Structures are given as structure tokens and as C-alpha cells.
XYZ file of C-alpha atoms in Angstrom:
547
model
C 0.649 26.252 -1.341
C 3.711 24.195 -0.544
C 1.804 21.580 1.378
C 1.017 18.059 0.344
C -2.416 17.464 1.792
C -4.287 14.374 2.881
C -8.022 14.208 2.290
C -9.698 11.983 4.871
C -12.539 9.640 4.060
C -13.819 6.506 5.694
C -11.291 4.724 7.858
C -12.175 1.058 8.388
C -10.400 -0.592 11.289
C -8.346 -3.590 10.280
C -7.293 -6.015 12.978
C -4.195 -8.102 13.112
C -1.754 -5.886 11.227
C 0.999 -7.185 13.483
C 0.870 -10.394 11.476
C 2.608 -8.686 8.580
C 5.351 -6.940 10.515
C 8.658 -7.938 12.052
C 8.181 -11.466 10.855
C 10.215 -14.402 9.680
C 8.508 -16.129 6.768
C 8.699 -19.886 7.052
C 8.817 -21.381 3.586
C 8.663 -25.004 4.657
C 6.350 -26.492 7.219
C 8.637 -29.349 8.202
C 9.600 -29.620 11.862
C 13.075 -28.627 13.027
C 14.963 -26.616 15.551
C 14.314 -22.886 15.625
C 16.707 -20.067 16.374
C 16.779 -18.439 19.807
C 14.284 -20.950 21.199
C 11.391 -19.767 19.051
C 8.626 -22.297 18.327
C 9.107 -24.364 15.187
C 6.559 -24.250 12.356
C 5.449 -27.719 13.419
C 4.828 -26.496 16.959
C 2.879 -23.525 15.623
C 0.708 -25.912 13.621
C 0.029 -27.984 16.728
C -0.882 -24.869 18.706
C -3.149 -23.633 15.917
C -4.872 -27.018 15.622
C -5.629 -26.932 19.336
C -6.967 -23.382 18.989
C -9.282 -24.458 16.164
C -10.644 -27.241 18.310
C -11.155 -25.017 21.346
C -12.624 -22.070 19.418
C -14.502 -23.809 16.620
C -17.807 -22.176 17.492
C -16.330 -18.664 17.512
C -14.732 -19.318 14.123
C -17.992 -20.826 12.779
C -16.245 -24.115 12.020
C -18.674 -27.010 11.596
C -18.509 -30.678 10.667
C -19.248 -29.701 7.061
C -16.000 -27.737 6.844
C -12.344 -28.603 6.526
C -9.304 -26.348 6.791
C -5.936 -26.394 5.069
C -2.829 -24.497 6.144
C -1.641 -21.941 3.606
C 1.162 -20.214 5.534
C 2.950 -20.034 8.876
C 4.677 -16.890 10.121
C 6.762 -16.673 13.285
C 7.583 -13.319 14.874
C 10.982 -12.841 16.415
C 9.412 -12.930 19.889
C 7.786 -16.318 19.227
C 4.323 -15.024 18.379
C 2.767 -17.341 15.795
C 0.378 -16.647 12.925
C -1.154 -19.565 10.985
C -3.175 -18.829 7.863
C -5.875 -21.254 6.713
C -8.024 -21.811 3.660
C -11.413 -23.377 4.191
C -13.618 -25.839 2.302
C -17.332 -26.529 2.690
C -18.456 -30.041 1.820
C -15.129 -30.375 -0.028
C -15.716 -27.227 -2.113
C -13.249 -24.310 -1.921
C -14.671 -21.320 -0.075
C -13.887 -17.916 -1.551
C -13.599 -15.649 1.467
C -13.265 -18.570 3.837
C -9.648 -17.856 4.704
C -8.601 -16.775 8.172
C -5.477 -16.227 10.269
C -5.079 -17.570 13.804
C -2.803 -15.532 16.106
C -1.024 -17.301 18.951
C 1.131 -16.157 21.862
C 4.715 -17.442 22.166
C 3.458 -20.159 24.500
C 0.811 -21.193 21.971
C -2.107 -19.488 23.684
C -4.908 -18.249 21.437
C -4.880 -14.474 20.947
C -7.544 -14.123 18.277
C -8.196 -14.532 14.573
C -8.720 -12.404 11.495
C -11.298 -13.706 9.054
C -11.984 -12.719 5.467
C -15.679 -12.854 6.320
C -17.592 -13.438 9.549
C -20.678 -14.843 7.832
C -21.514 -18.405 8.937
C -21.245 -21.018 6.173
C -24.404 -22.970 5.481
C -25.975 -23.965 2.165
C -29.148 -25.974 1.568
C -27.443 -27.898 -1.238
C -24.186 -28.147 -3.147
C -25.899 -29.382 -6.311
C -25.859 -26.645 -8.968
C -28.855 -25.778 -11.106
C -26.582 -24.232 -13.740
C -24.419 -26.746 -15.588
C -20.645 -26.454 -15.866
C -20.749 -26.137 -19.705
C -23.276 -23.317 -19.413
C -21.070 -21.505 -16.888
C -18.094 -21.961 -19.215
C -20.050 -20.483 -22.115
C -21.008 -17.430 -20.060
C -17.371 -16.913 -19.089
C -16.234 -17.216 -22.710
C -18.734 -14.523 -23.657
C -17.401 -12.343 -20.849
C -13.882 -12.716 -22.201
C -15.062 -11.728 -25.689
C -16.879 -8.703 -24.267
C -13.714 -7.628 -22.438
C -11.808 -7.667 -25.740
C -14.138 -5.912 -28.202
C -13.179 -6.066 -31.851
C -10.800 -8.981 -31.297
C -11.136 -12.326 -33.021
C -10.029 -14.547 -30.168
C -8.309 -17.814 -30.972
C -7.859 -21.029 -28.974
C -10.480 -19.947 -26.482
C -10.884 -22.327 -23.547
C -12.959 -22.132 -20.377
C -12.725 -24.395 -17.333
C -15.261 -24.228 -14.493
C -14.893 -25.202 -10.842
C -17.719 -25.357 -8.305
C -17.024 -23.174 -5.240
C -18.779 -21.519 -2.350
C -18.703 -17.731 -2.671
C -18.588 -16.016 0.709
C -17.022 -12.825 -0.595
C -20.117 -11.205 -2.063
C -22.732 -11.199 0.672
C -24.551 -14.304 1.868
C -22.695 -17.523 0.958
C -23.892 -19.077 -2.269
C -22.936 -21.869 -4.607
C -21.027 -20.545 -7.612
C -18.993 -21.525 -10.621
C -15.498 -20.040 -10.860
C -14.512 -20.208 -14.513
C -11.105 -19.410 -15.972
C -11.424 -18.375 -19.626
C -8.285 -17.888 -21.742
C -7.487 -17.215 -25.388
C -5.014 -15.567 -27.768
C -5.749 -12.212 -29.353
C -5.110 -11.327 -32.996
C -1.447 -10.619 -32.259
C -0.945 -13.926 -30.477
C -0.845 -12.429 -26.978
C -2.620 -14.228 -24.131
C -5.810 -12.784 -22.654
C -7.680 -14.320 -19.746
C -10.573 -13.618 -17.423
C -11.964 -15.312 -14.337
C -15.748 -15.172 -14.056
C -17.752 -15.968 -10.946
C -21.299 -17.113 -11.771
C -24.203 -17.897 -9.440
C -24.715 -21.659 -9.803
C -28.395 -21.284 -9.011
C -29.487 -18.355 -11.170
C -26.726 -17.982 -13.754
C -26.180 -14.331 -12.763
C -22.674 -12.992 -12.945
C -21.329 -12.258 -9.478
C -17.925 -10.847 -10.396
C -15.182 -11.070 -12.997
C -11.581 -9.967 -13.321
C -8.704 -10.121 -15.762
C -6.049 -12.686 -14.899
C -3.442 -12.563 -17.679
C -2.970 -9.136 -19.116
C 0.330 -7.589 -18.084
C 3.045 -6.738 -20.607
C 6.291 -4.870 -20.125
C 6.755 -1.410 -21.576
C 8.689 1.721 -20.692
C 8.154 5.417 -20.344
C 10.105 8.645 -20.458
C 9.286 10.472 -17.247
C 9.686 14.096 -16.232
C 11.923 13.334 -13.263
C 13.088 9.718 -13.283
C 14.468 9.196 -16.775
C 13.319 6.200 -18.794
C 11.563 3.793 -16.429
C 10.030 0.306 -16.789
C 6.250 -0.029 -16.747
C 3.902 -2.999 -16.562
C 0.894 -2.273 -18.780
C -2.224 -3.951 -20.148
C -2.801 -4.865 -23.762
C -6.248 -3.904 -24.993
C -6.769 -4.949 -28.578
C -4.084 -3.286 -30.670
C -3.176 -0.683 -28.033
C -1.970 -0.575 -24.432
C -3.428 0.801 -21.215
C -1.404 2.376 -18.390
C -2.718 -0.253 -15.983
C -0.609 -2.716 -14.007
C -2.135 -6.126 -13.285
C 0.976 -7.223 -11.382
C 0.335 -4.559 -8.743
C -3.342 -4.950 -8.066
C -4.633 -3.274 -11.213
C -3.154 0.131 -10.346
C -3.679 2.596 -13.182
C -3.168 6.228 -14.138
C -5.754 8.477 -15.766
C -6.090 12.038 -17.043
C -8.182 14.397 -14.897
C -8.425 16.669 -17.954
C -7.925 19.784 -15.795
C -11.213 19.198 -13.992
C -11.644 19.239 -10.205
C -13.767 17.468 -7.614
C -16.900 19.047 -6.189
C -16.923 17.964 -2.553
C -18.814 18.953 0.577
C -16.651 17.976 3.545
C -15.919 14.273 2.891
C -18.821 13.773 0.450
C -17.822 14.331 -3.171
C -20.807 15.069 -5.405
C -18.708 15.172 -8.571
C -15.231 13.754 -9.095
C -12.776 14.781 -11.740
C -12.330 12.004 -14.292
C -9.448 9.560 -14.508
C -9.524 8.821 -18.225
C -7.196 5.865 -18.640
C -4.049 6.642 -20.643
C -3.517 4.499 -23.733
C -0.606 4.155 -26.127
C -0.051 2.490 -29.481
C 3.464 1.057 -29.033
C 3.878 0.707 -25.238
C 6.579 3.389 -25.134
C 5.028 6.180 -23.104
C 5.770 9.892 -22.907
C 8.608 12.019 -24.183
C 10.039 13.235 -20.879
C 8.657 16.690 -21.651
C 5.751 18.405 -19.927
C 4.024 19.206 -23.227
C 3.337 15.483 -23.673
C 0.475 14.660 -21.305
C 1.660 11.086 -20.917
C 5.006 12.126 -19.404
C 3.463 13.154 -16.063
C 1.409 9.956 -16.169
C 4.629 7.952 -16.509
C 5.987 9.562 -13.332
C 2.764 8.911 -11.421
C 2.545 5.270 -12.481
C 6.253 4.687 -11.842
C 5.962 6.296 -8.409
C 3.037 4.032 -7.597
C 5.016 0.989 -8.761
C 8.052 1.994 -6.699
C 5.920 2.561 -3.601
C 4.129 -0.762 -4.019
C 7.509 -2.485 -4.383
C 8.973 -0.791 -1.312
C 6.155 -1.935 0.949
C 6.140 -5.423 -0.574
C 9.906 -5.948 -0.600
C 10.721 -4.377 2.759
C 7.613 -4.886 4.876
C 5.800 -7.759 3.172
C 2.758 -5.562 2.559
C 0.745 -6.161 -0.617
C -0.699 -2.816 -1.663
C -1.870 0.125 0.392
C -4.521 -1.755 2.334
C -2.464 -4.937 2.512
C -5.128 -6.739 0.486
C -3.395 -6.860 -2.894
C -5.729 -4.298 -4.435
C -4.372 -1.348 -6.371
C -5.301 2.310 -6.228
C -5.281 4.781 -9.098
C -3.740 8.108 -10.052
C -5.197 11.263 -11.577
C -2.767 13.654 -13.254
C -3.391 17.095 -14.795
C -5.861 17.957 -12.033
C -7.267 21.492 -12.151
C -5.465 24.423 -13.740
C -1.972 25.389 -12.551
C -2.777 23.449 -9.380
C 0.105 23.613 -6.890
C -0.677 20.491 -4.935
C -0.947 16.717 -4.723
C -3.163 14.740 -2.377
C -4.325 11.322 -1.294
C -8.080 10.789 -0.912
C -9.419 7.827 1.087
C -12.826 8.307 -0.520
C -11.656 7.345 -3.998
C -8.613 5.377 -2.818
C -6.575 7.426 -5.251
C -3.731 9.895 -5.663
C -4.227 13.199 -7.438
C -1.520 15.426 -8.915
C -1.607 19.001 -10.119
C 0.621 20.393 -12.861
C 1.938 23.269 -10.742
C 2.037 26.870 -11.853
C 5.433 26.581 -13.531
C 6.887 29.330 -11.339
C 6.957 27.815 -7.868
C 6.169 24.209 -8.823
C 6.286 21.931 -11.798
C 4.009 18.876 -12.038
C 3.890 17.364 -8.544
C 4.479 13.781 -9.690
C 7.955 13.122 -8.328
C 8.897 9.784 -6.782
C 8.967 10.936 -3.154
C 5.662 12.792 -3.532
C 4.084 9.588 -4.865
C 5.518 7.652 -1.933
C 4.221 10.318 0.434
C 0.691 10.165 -0.964
C 0.351 6.381 -0.982
C 1.713 6.263 2.564
C -1.227 8.383 3.710
C -3.333 5.465 2.548
C -1.205 3.004 4.514
C -1.638 5.140 7.626
C -5.392 5.297 7.034
C -5.569 1.509 6.878
C -3.415 0.973 9.977
C -3.084 3.493 12.819
C -5.504 5.968 11.188
C -3.734 8.869 12.908
C -6.211 11.723 13.313
C -5.329 14.543 10.945
C -5.058 17.299 13.554
C -2.925 18.207 16.549
C 0.158 16.147 17.300
C -1.326 12.994 15.748
C -1.805 14.948 12.513
C 1.848 15.934 12.547
C 2.776 12.282 12.994
C 0.475 11.404 10.093
C 2.281 13.859 7.814
C 5.697 12.812 9.084
C 4.880 9.157 8.410
C 4.301 10.037 4.769
C 7.501 12.065 4.583
C 9.510 9.271 6.192
C 8.190 6.587 3.880
C 8.268 8.912 0.870
C 12.003 9.333 1.443
C 12.490 5.596 2.008
C 10.611 4.790 -1.212
C 12.976 7.089 -3.087
C 16.032 5.398 -1.553
C 14.632 1.918 -2.263
C 13.923 2.722 -5.929
C 17.647 3.383 -6.467
C 17.008 5.531 -9.543
C 20.141 7.383 -10.648
C 18.033 10.142 -12.215
C 16.266 10.755 -8.887
C 18.555 9.370 -6.154
C 17.507 8.989 -2.561
C 17.804 11.899 -0.137
C 16.208 13.422 2.941
C 14.560 16.211 0.984
C 10.858 16.045 0.108
C 9.728 17.296 -3.301
C 13.131 18.538 -4.424
C 12.301 17.643 -8.038
C 9.065 19.630 -8.220
C 10.157 23.006 -6.803
C 11.105 25.847 -9.142
C 13.213 28.971 -8.663
C 10.186 31.006 -7.602
C 9.660 28.766 -4.587
C 12.716 30.195 -2.829
C 14.333 26.990 -1.565
C 15.420 23.627 -2.907
C 12.685 21.358 -1.489
C 9.281 21.303 0.161
C 10.774 19.966 3.381
C 14.222 19.116 4.751
C 14.247 16.291 7.268
C 17.659 17.025 8.771
C 16.586 20.531 9.835
C 12.850 21.026 9.160
C 12.903 24.682 10.275
C 14.659 25.601 7.024
C 11.184 26.178 5.564
C 10.603 28.975 8.082
C 7.556 27.313 9.657
C 8.283 23.720 10.665
C 9.395 22.800 14.176
C 12.719 21.091 14.843
C 11.955 20.483 18.531
C 8.919 19.522 20.560
C 7.135 22.109 22.699
C 3.797 22.285 24.500
C 2.393 24.436 21.680
C 3.365 21.995 18.923
C -0.178 20.667 18.540
C -1.388 24.147 17.633
C 0.679 24.192 14.445
C -0.558 23.116 11.037
C 0.153 19.394 10.680
C 2.612 20.041 7.848
C 4.745 22.012 10.304
C 4.279 19.988 13.491
C 5.488 17.020 11.419
C 8.959 18.539 11.540
C 9.745 17.052 14.948
C 9.164 13.472 13.777
C 11.008 14.142 10.513
C 13.952 15.462 12.536
C 13.804 12.368 14.779
C 13.772 10.089 11.736
C 16.800 11.732 10.167
C 18.744 11.590 13.438
C 17.830 7.948 13.975
C 18.946 7.005 10.465
C 22.027 9.197 9.993
C 22.951 10.818 13.307
C 23.556 14.419 14.293
C 26.001 17.002 12.954
C 27.248 17.813 9.479
C 27.682 15.034 6.932
C 27.242 14.279 3.249
C 24.938 11.404 2.304
C 24.486 10.365 -1.308
C 26.137 13.542 -2.510
C 23.821 15.837 -0.509
C 25.161 17.903 2.390
C 23.164 17.863 5.637
C 23.621 19.485 9.029
C 21.327 18.289 11.807
C 21.789 19.802 15.270
C 20.027 18.372 18.305
C 17.699 20.319 20.565
C 19.528 19.345 23.758
C 23.099 19.622 22.464
C 23.579 15.851 22.522
C 25.375 13.780 19.900
C 23.293 11.079 18.255
C 24.625 8.133 16.232
C 22.445 6.790 13.431
C 21.415 3.167 12.901
C 20.637 3.393 9.164
C 17.600 3.887 6.968
C 16.556 0.240 6.895
C 16.210 0.006 10.656
C 14.444 3.358 10.801
C 11.885 2.036 8.306
C 11.393 -1.261 10.109
C 10.915 0.421 13.479
C 8.530 3.098 12.229
C 6.469 0.596 10.218
C 6.049 -1.768 13.148
C 5.179 1.116 15.461
C 2.615 2.419 12.953
C 0.965 -0.905 12.232
C 1.119 -2.516 15.670
C 1.198 0.135 18.402
C 0.048 3.559 17.181
C -3.642 4.452 17.245
C -5.723 7.329 15.955
C -4.913 9.477 18.998
C -1.166 8.808 19.282
C 0.747 11.976 20.166
C 4.497 12.530 20.283
C 4.881 10.947 23.704
C 2.903 7.991 22.402
C 5.084 7.814 19.289
C 8.173 7.619 21.466
C 6.613 4.757 23.413
C 5.441 2.999 20.238
C 8.807 3.187 18.490
C 10.618 2.009 21.611
C 8.302 -0.985 21.832
C 8.850 -1.657 18.132
C 12.624 -1.427 18.519
C 12.435 -3.788 21.477
C 10.363 -6.258 19.446
C 12.767 -6.174 16.525
C 16.180 -5.832 18.154
C 15.729 -6.343 21.881
C 15.175 -3.841 24.664
C 18.851 -4.022 25.573
C 20.034 -3.436 21.999
C 21.769 -0.451 20.472
C 18.716 0.241 18.315
C 16.449 0.623 21.348
C 18.903 3.037 22.926
C 19.242 4.976 19.658
C 15.466 5.442 19.418
C 15.368 6.886 22.924
C 18.343 9.139 22.242
C 16.888 10.452 18.970
C 13.567 11.319 20.613
C 15.338 13.048 23.496
C 17.410 14.966 20.945
C 14.214 16.537 19.538
C 12.736 17.241 22.956
C 10.372 14.281 23.289
C 10.884 12.512 26.598
């Protein structure tokens, strides 16, 4: 009952995750000398241009297309990543973007494309007129704001090629904007088939307003919300449309990974944009914690690792709170791309919506979209440990005085009846009576929530070192399995190393020996194979019996 579980669903393989890790963002594309002999942005552009010429057929580039550089990223080792937008007969292509990956010497390593569908249209002359497309978009904006008398409504259409929604087609992209009855801006982008007039897609573009909420565990916290008429929705447009809904004490009906019925996620609304009371008897209070935890996790991955959302695609997930009755659990589900939180039984657990639990759950999604570590055996333990590690790092990054960072998981949600002060303790995982501190040949036979202890122990040692110490007001005592003394390199470097290892080197079958190899390679990439960080990674793994 103390476990935080991960429900597996589909696991698409995404290539090229190395492009977002261990990188130096180049803001300007002007030539100039680079540090440590790395290629300059100008050199990367030359290399990429040569790659486009040599591999045009593989990238489906034709004489009808042009490309424009959007971004250049240089890894510390000189690896180059050049991101392009594409046009077709001078029209922007939605879904035409791609990233070219180059070796330090400029050699072509491959490319990631938003879509692999070849671009070819019989004509770029629309049957639907621009004014007609604008009128359809204006109607869509009105429909998205029912009961509102919109003022100063404008709609501007641009002809594009849509390659995001199946076979490429000519389309109008129309930005419609207006003011609602309170003078607040509302806007919607509508994508319309330029041949048939059918709506292809639409999305809100200006809808976020700042509010606040009184949470159960984090005090009063800021929230980005959505105005809807005269009320507000607990939905954040600045973080991919992430939202929080009420499961209304219902549960999912699932057979293996197929869910026949899902509990609802009825979107929370509020009249004044001040959410919750900080008390459990107000249903919105748990929702505040869940939404805040999602925000903090999004911000950690964006600020520290340059990752936009769980899948790295800028799209948000959603939360369900008040799941089931006295439900002592929280879980991530790939199938719905959502987090779900129970209220706890009040004796062993309170509502399981604390900041580190939220970070833990969303990190299962990150793992699913990167290494996709199989949820059994040693790889399952590494999957769980990854969520614990990043859950703790999210809590530290949030820097919330009401819920300060620590190396305890779920310390806010446990109650006296649980018998200890946290779900898991990273400095000495065996405190829970079941988790392993040290690797052994039988480790893979343990439940993944207990075999994760070895990687949690490694992570603590790598960040803080061995022995007794007080960090952030919390006392820890972390012995090593071989009697060695380990010196820590800090939380930030732990996070950078583990993230690069997860997204670049680990695979679905990585075991503990593989994790040692992956983190050593990551440390070498980031800090050099002769650096103190590389040595510390090796020492920390040896200290928990791996290698």
C-alpha cells in the first residue's frame, strides 16, 4: 500500500533525445571562435548544408521546397544539431520541421523529422477564400466562449501546407482574437482545409491568467489558469494545456493495459481565481497541490534540462484527484498520459498529492518517452529509482519553504499509522524494511519499488557523500556497502548525469551494470573521463556493490 505505481501503456520510441541533453544553446548564429576547439555555429551551418545536399532524397527535399534554420545546438563534445523549418512553394509547412545531427567532424549522423510523409500537392491555389476561412475561425472563437459578447473580434488567415494531420494538404491557418465582456483577451488558432472548408484542428492561443491557490502541503502557491467566461478553469496554457480534474471517487475499469472505462477528470473551476482553502474538506485544495506539482515538475525539466513537457513536445498532461474511496496510492498511466491521486485513508496516508510524488509520477512519463525501462527485474528498479531521483530534484528545484527539498519521498503524505516518516529514504533505503541498500544477484527478484533502493542509495551518495550529515535541516546517515568513503558532487550534477544517461544511453533492458556504464558515459560526456565527476560516479556505484 505504500508503493507509488506506474501503469504501462504504449511506449513509442523517440529518436534523437541526445539533442536536448548536455547542450550549449547558441543564441546567435554569427561566426566566431568557440571554446575548447568546438565547431562554431557557422561551421555547424556549413556542415548541415552539406548534409542536406548529400541526403536530400532521404529527407524528401525537392526543388519545390526551401529550408530555414531555426536553431543550432552544440554539445560539449562538438556534436552538432541544426533545426530547420521547411516551406513548400514558399508556403510554411506545419510538420515540416526536422533536426539534422552531425558528428564533431561534421559527418552526418541522422535526422529527426516531425513527419516522414513526402511533400507533394497538385496545386497551391485554394478553393476556399481567405475571408471565408476567417469567418469560420471567428465562429470557432465564439463557440469556444459561449455566452460571451465578444468585442473587437479580428481574424487573419495565412495559407500553409498541413503535414501534421495525415496526408499533406493545403490549409488556412487563421488567428482569431477578441476581448471578452470583462475586457480580457481571448484567442484561437483554427486550421481549415483550403479545399473543402472542413476544420482540421483548433487550439486556444491567449488564455492564461495568473491566480493562486491554498494547497494542502505547499502553502499558498501561484497558478496559471484559464478564463472561461466569468469563471476560471484550473488549466495552464503556458505549460502545454496541463489541467487538473476531479475523479469524483470513481475508478478505471481496465483489463491489462486496455481501459474500458476511465474515471472522469471533471475540470475544476473557480469564480475568483483564488483556489482552495488549504484544508482537505475543500475538494479544490488537493487539486491545487496536483496542479502546482505538475507546474513545478514542468519547470524543473524545462529550466534544468531544456525539456518541454513530459514527451519533450510541449504538450501537457492532466491530473485526476479524489480517485476511488480512501485510495492509498498515486500512479502515472501512459494510456491516458495522466497522473492520478488518491485521497488516502487518513490513517496511514493523507491525499497523495505532495510535490515529490507529483515529480515522481511525471518522471515515469519521461522515462516512458526516453529509455522506456521495462517495469520488471533490475530495469524496473531503475525505472522506479529514476522517478524517486527526479521527484526529489523537483522538490529541491521548487524551493518552497513550506515543503523544502530533501532525500525523503512522500514525507508529506504519510500519517502516524504508517509507522515511519516517509515512503522511502534515499540515504538508507533499507529503513523501510524491504528495500535493498546494496546490489546482489537476487536483486532482480525483488518488487521494483524495493530493488530501486540500490539506485536511490547511489544517487544520494553521488550527490551528498557517505556518512552522517545534515542537509537542509534533515539528518541523514548513509553507510557504504564496501566500507569506502564517498564524496558527493552535488544535486545538480547528479541530475545532469542521470538525465543524460536516461535519455541518451539507457534502453528498455538496462540493468544495474548497464546503468553504471551509462552514467559513466554521461559523466564523461559532461565533465570529461578524467574528471572528478567521472571518478565519483564509479566510486558511488562501487559503494553500493555495482561494479
